[in-house]
Amino acid sequence: MQLSQLETLLNVWQKNLCQEVELAGLITRNETAHKWKVTYCSIVLREALIWRFVDLMSQAAYLLRQKHILGSRLLIRSAIETLGILIYLNQKTEAVIEGEVSFWQFVEVTNRLMFGSKNQFTESESINILSVLNKCEERYSGIINIYNSLSESAHPNFDGVCMVYSKVDKINYKTEFKNRWVELFDTSQLALIENCLKTMDEEYNQHWPKAYEKLEKWLVQNNEILELEKNNN
């Protein structure tokens, strides 16, 4: 896919972003399922994540067009973190339905994904992003390697400093300084953005709706048990 095609696709996504979520509409859809606040949190989190994802990807594509490769890579790294949260949410939703985690564990995880912070701005502590991505690796093999590669660009390690801003002339025993981001990474950026978009499309439009509908049915089926557990706690 060409960069212009990706930009067009992102523009379409931007125009079709969800504008609001009404709790009343969810209750009308299924009163029993949506009396549990976790369903509302899940859908709000899903929409907020794609708003952030499209924003990041649009800016990454813009910087790529301007040949600002470093900035583009930093934004793609953030986009992968954002995508990772949605993958993780979907995995935890599926785990509840399969009985692999309790409903109350799922509530706690969802609250932390939605309200978690590192600066104590909220009461919940955010989940470590590496823990999230390690879980995502189970579904998308290689996502950790991609993220680690982008992290090397973000940090002042060898890849992010000496490799991209200097070149050794072994014959004349000297080091030349130059900006090598385009030389080293220009051709790989487009594929990174495209893969991120494909994965987000799969998680947002396929995995989340299926898991959400199953969660609604599961909540109806287990409503009485959950009420008892809630009252006992």
Short mmCIF file of C-alpha atoms in Angstrom, two decimals:
data_model
loop_
_atom_site.label_atom_id
_atom_site.label_comp_id
_atom_site.label_asym_id
_atom_site.label_seq_id
_atom_site.Cartn_x
_atom_site.Cartn_y
_atom_site.Cartn_z
CA MET A 1 0.00 0.00 0.00
CA GLN A 2 1.28 3.47 -0.89
CA LEU A 3 1.56 6.26 1.67
CA SER A 4 -1.19 8.22 -0.08
CA GLN A 5 -3.52 5.22 0.27
CA LEU A 6 -2.77 4.95 3.98
CA GLU A 7 -3.45 8.65 4.42
CA THR A 8 -6.78 8.28 2.62
CA LEU A 9 -7.71 5.33 4.82
CA LEU A 10 -6.83 7.26 7.96
CA ASN A 11 -8.97 10.17 6.79
CA VAL A 12 -11.90 7.79 6.37
CA TRP A 13 -11.34 6.39 9.87
CA GLN A 14 -11.13 9.93 11.26
CA LYS A 15 -14.48 10.89 9.74
CA ASN A 16 -16.15 7.75 11.11
CA LEU A 17 -14.94 7.91 14.71
CA CYS A 18 -17.66 7.42 17.30
CA GLN A 19 -18.92 10.76 18.62
CA GLU A 20 -20.71 9.62 21.79
CA VAL A 21 -21.80 6.62 23.83
CA GLU A 22 -25.11 6.82 25.69
CA LEU A 23 -25.70 4.54 28.67
CA ALA A 24 -29.44 4.75 28.09
CA GLY A 25 -29.04 3.22 24.65
CA LEU A 26 -27.06 0.32 26.07
CA ILE A 27 -29.66 -0.35 28.76
CA THR A 28 -32.37 -0.36 26.09
CA ARG A 29 -30.30 -2.87 24.13
CA ASN A 30 -29.97 -5.24 27.10
CA GLU A 31 -31.02 -4.03 30.55
CA THR A 32 -29.65 -7.01 32.47
CA ALA A 33 -26.24 -7.06 30.83
CA HIS A 34 -25.69 -3.33 30.98
CA LYS A 35 -26.59 -2.80 34.60
CA TRP A 36 -23.03 -4.05 35.14
CA LYS A 37 -20.89 -0.94 34.53
CA VAL A 38 -18.04 -2.92 33.03
CA THR A 39 -19.84 -3.10 29.67
CA TYR A 40 -20.05 0.69 29.53
CA CYS A 41 -16.39 0.98 30.47
CA SER A 42 -15.44 -1.48 27.75
CA ILE A 43 -17.17 0.37 24.95
CA VAL A 44 -15.95 3.79 26.11
CA LEU A 45 -12.40 2.46 26.36
CA ARG A 46 -12.65 0.93 22.88
CA GLU A 47 -13.75 4.22 21.31
CA ALA A 48 -11.23 6.36 23.21
CA LEU A 49 -8.44 4.02 22.15
CA ILE A 50 -9.25 4.27 18.45
CA TRP A 51 -9.47 8.07 18.73
CA ARG A 52 -5.92 8.07 20.14
CA PHE A 53 -4.74 5.46 17.65
CA VAL A 54 -5.98 7.38 14.60
CA ASP A 55 -4.47 10.59 15.96
CA LEU A 56 -1.09 8.93 16.44
CA MET A 57 -1.11 7.14 13.09
CA SER A 58 -2.17 10.26 11.18
CA GLN A 59 0.72 12.20 12.67
CA ALA A 60 3.12 9.30 12.06
CA ALA A 61 2.09 9.23 8.39
CA TYR A 62 2.46 13.01 8.14
CA LEU A 63 5.97 12.94 9.59
CA LEU A 64 6.89 10.06 7.28
CA ARG A 65 5.83 12.13 4.28
CA GLN A 66 8.06 14.95 5.58
CA LYS A 67 10.92 12.44 6.04
CA HIS A 68 10.95 13.03 9.80
CA ILE A 69 11.58 9.36 10.52
CA LEU A 70 12.49 9.61 14.21
CA GLY A 71 9.24 11.37 15.10
CA SER A 72 7.28 8.90 12.99
CA ARG A 73 8.85 5.93 14.78
CA LEU A 74 8.14 7.40 18.21
CA LEU A 75 4.49 7.86 17.30
CA ILE A 76 4.22 4.32 15.90
CA ARG A 77 5.65 3.04 19.18
CA SER A 78 2.90 4.88 21.07
CA ALA A 79 0.32 3.56 18.62
CA ILE A 80 1.43 -0.02 19.32
CA GLU A 81 1.00 0.60 23.04
CA THR A 82 -2.50 1.93 22.36
CA LEU A 83 -3.33 -1.01 20.13
CA GLY A 84 -1.95 -3.33 22.80
CA ILE A 85 -4.49 -2.06 25.33
CA LEU A 86 -7.37 -2.96 23.02
CA ILE A 87 -5.92 -6.40 22.29
CA TYR A 88 -5.49 -6.95 26.03
CA LEU A 89 -9.06 -5.83 26.74
CA ASN A 90 -10.38 -8.23 24.12
CA GLN A 91 -8.28 -11.08 25.51
CA LYS A 92 -9.56 -10.48 29.04
CA THR A 93 -13.16 -10.30 27.82
CA GLU A 94 -12.74 -13.64 26.07
CA ALA A 95 -11.10 -15.07 29.21
CA VAL A 96 -14.15 -14.19 31.33
CA ILE A 97 -16.46 -15.94 28.89
CA GLU A 98 -14.21 -19.01 28.89
CA GLY A 99 -14.06 -19.04 32.68
CA GLU A 100 -10.31 -18.43 32.77
CA VAL A 101 -10.61 -15.31 34.94
CA SER A 102 -13.37 -14.25 37.31
CA PHE A 103 -15.81 -11.49 36.46
CA TRP A 104 -14.50 -9.41 39.36
CA GLN A 105 -10.92 -9.73 38.12
CA PHE A 106 -12.15 -8.55 34.74
CA VAL A 107 -13.84 -5.54 36.36
CA GLU A 108 -10.59 -4.61 38.11
CA VAL A 109 -8.54 -4.99 34.93
CA THR A 110 -10.99 -2.90 32.91
CA ASN A 111 -10.98 -0.17 35.54
CA ARG A 112 -7.20 -0.09 35.53
CA LEU A 113 -7.07 0.05 31.73
CA MET A 114 -9.54 2.93 31.72
CA PHE A 115 -8.54 4.92 34.80
CA GLY A 116 -4.98 3.79 35.50
CA SER A 117 -2.18 6.33 35.85
CA LYS A 118 1.49 6.48 36.80
CA ASN A 119 1.36 10.02 38.21
CA GLN A 120 -1.31 9.23 40.82
CA PHE A 121 -3.76 11.54 39.04
CA THR A 122 -6.30 8.75 39.50
CA GLU A 123 -6.71 6.21 42.29
CA SER A 124 -5.98 3.25 40.00
CA GLU A 125 -2.45 2.29 38.99
CA SER A 126 -2.00 1.62 35.28
CA ILE A 127 -1.01 -1.84 34.10
CA ASN A 128 2.60 -2.11 32.96
CA ILE A 129 2.64 -1.84 29.17
CA LEU A 130 5.25 -4.59 28.81
CA SER A 131 2.94 -6.96 30.70
CA VAL A 132 0.18 -5.98 28.28
CA LEU A 133 2.33 -6.52 25.20
CA ASN A 134 3.67 -9.84 26.46
CA LYS A 135 0.07 -11.01 26.62
CA CYS A 136 -0.56 -9.60 23.13
CA GLU A 137 2.36 -11.68 21.86
CA GLU A 138 0.17 -14.76 22.32
CA ARG A 139 -2.12 -13.48 19.56
CA TYR A 140 0.33 -11.52 17.42
CA SER A 141 3.72 -13.19 17.42
CA GLY A 142 6.48 -10.65 16.84
CA ILE A 143 4.76 -7.60 18.32
CA ILE A 144 7.29 -7.50 21.16
CA ASN A 145 10.22 -7.50 18.72
CA ILE A 146 8.68 -4.63 16.76
CA TYR A 147 8.04 -2.67 19.93
CA ASN A 148 11.57 -3.28 21.22
CA SER A 149 13.05 -2.13 17.93
CA LEU A 150 11.03 1.09 18.08
CA SER A 151 12.04 1.53 21.72
CA GLU A 152 15.70 1.45 20.70
CA SER A 153 14.95 4.44 18.47
CA ALA A 154 13.16 6.18 21.34
CA HIS A 155 16.00 5.72 23.81
CA PRO A 156 19.54 7.14 23.69
CA ASN A 157 21.07 3.69 23.17
CA PHE A 158 23.36 2.71 20.30
CA ASP A 159 20.52 2.48 17.77
CA GLY A 160 19.07 5.83 18.82
CA VAL A 161 22.36 7.77 18.92
CA CYS A 162 25.58 6.52 17.37
CA MET A 163 24.04 4.31 14.68
CA VAL A 164 21.78 7.02 13.30
CA TYR A 165 23.92 10.11 13.83
CA SER A 166 27.39 8.86 12.96
CA LYS A 167 29.22 6.64 10.49
CA VAL A 168 32.65 5.11 10.99
CA ASP A 169 35.19 5.34 8.18
CA LYS A 170 37.32 2.30 9.00
CA ILE A 171 39.80 2.97 6.22
CA ASN A 172 40.68 6.49 7.32
CA TYR A 173 40.03 5.90 11.02
CA LYS A 174 37.51 8.66 11.51
CA THR A 175 33.88 9.11 12.47
CA GLU A 176 31.58 11.25 10.36
CA PHE A 177 28.37 12.73 11.73
CA LYS A 178 25.13 12.82 9.73
CA ASN A 179 21.42 12.18 10.13
CA ARG A 180 20.84 8.62 8.86
CA TRP A 181 17.20 8.05 9.86
CA VAL A 182 15.92 8.14 6.28
CA GLU A 183 18.80 6.01 5.05
CA LEU A 184 18.22 3.30 7.66
CA PHE A 185 14.46 3.25 8.24
CA ASP A 186 12.58 5.02 5.45
CA THR A 187 11.56 1.85 3.61
CA SER A 188 10.31 0.05 6.74
CA GLN A 189 8.08 2.82 8.08
CA LEU A 190 5.27 2.33 5.58
CA ALA A 191 4.96 -1.38 6.36
CA LEU A 192 4.88 -0.65 10.10
CA ILE A 193 1.98 1.79 9.72
CA GLU A 194 0.11 -0.57 7.41
CA ASN A 195 0.50 -3.52 9.81
CA CYS A 196 -0.70 -1.40 12.73
CA LEU A 197 -3.81 -0.37 10.78
CA LYS A 198 -4.58 -3.95 9.79
CA THR A 199 -4.24 -5.16 13.36
CA MET A 200 -6.41 -2.36 14.73
CA ASP A 201 -9.06 -3.12 12.12
CA GLU A 202 -9.06 -6.77 13.20
CA GLU A 203 -9.27 -5.99 16.92
CA TYR A 204 -11.74 -3.10 16.67
CA ASN A 205 -14.08 -4.48 14.01
CA GLN A 206 -13.83 -8.23 14.58
CA HIS A 207 -12.54 -9.36 17.98
CA TRP A 208 -14.18 -6.67 20.12
CA PRO A 209 -17.75 -6.93 18.71
CA LYS A 210 -17.74 -10.73 18.93
CA ALA A 211 -16.38 -10.75 22.48
CA TYR A 212 -18.74 -7.96 23.56
CA GLU A 213 -21.85 -9.74 22.31
CA LYS A 214 -20.76 -12.94 24.03
CA LEU A 215 -20.12 -10.98 27.23
CA GLU A 216 -23.66 -9.59 27.13
CA LYS A 217 -25.10 -13.09 26.86
CA TRP A 218 -22.76 -14.37 29.57
CA LEU A 219 -23.86 -11.60 31.94
CA VAL A 220 -27.53 -12.46 31.41
CA GLN A 221 -26.86 -16.15 32.00
CA ASN A 222 -24.80 -15.49 35.14
CA ASN A 223 -26.73 -12.53 36.50
CA GLU A 224 -28.12 -14.26 39.60
CA ILE A 225 -24.73 -15.70 40.57
CA LEU A 226 -23.06 -12.34 40.14
CA GLU A 227 -25.72 -10.65 42.26
CA LEU A 228 -25.10 -13.14 45.05
CA GLU A 229 -21.34 -12.66 44.83
CA LYS A 230 -21.79 -8.89 44.83
CA ASN A 231 -24.00 -8.98 47.92
CA ASN A 232 -21.64 -11.35 49.75
CA ASN A 233 -18.70 -9.09 49.05
#
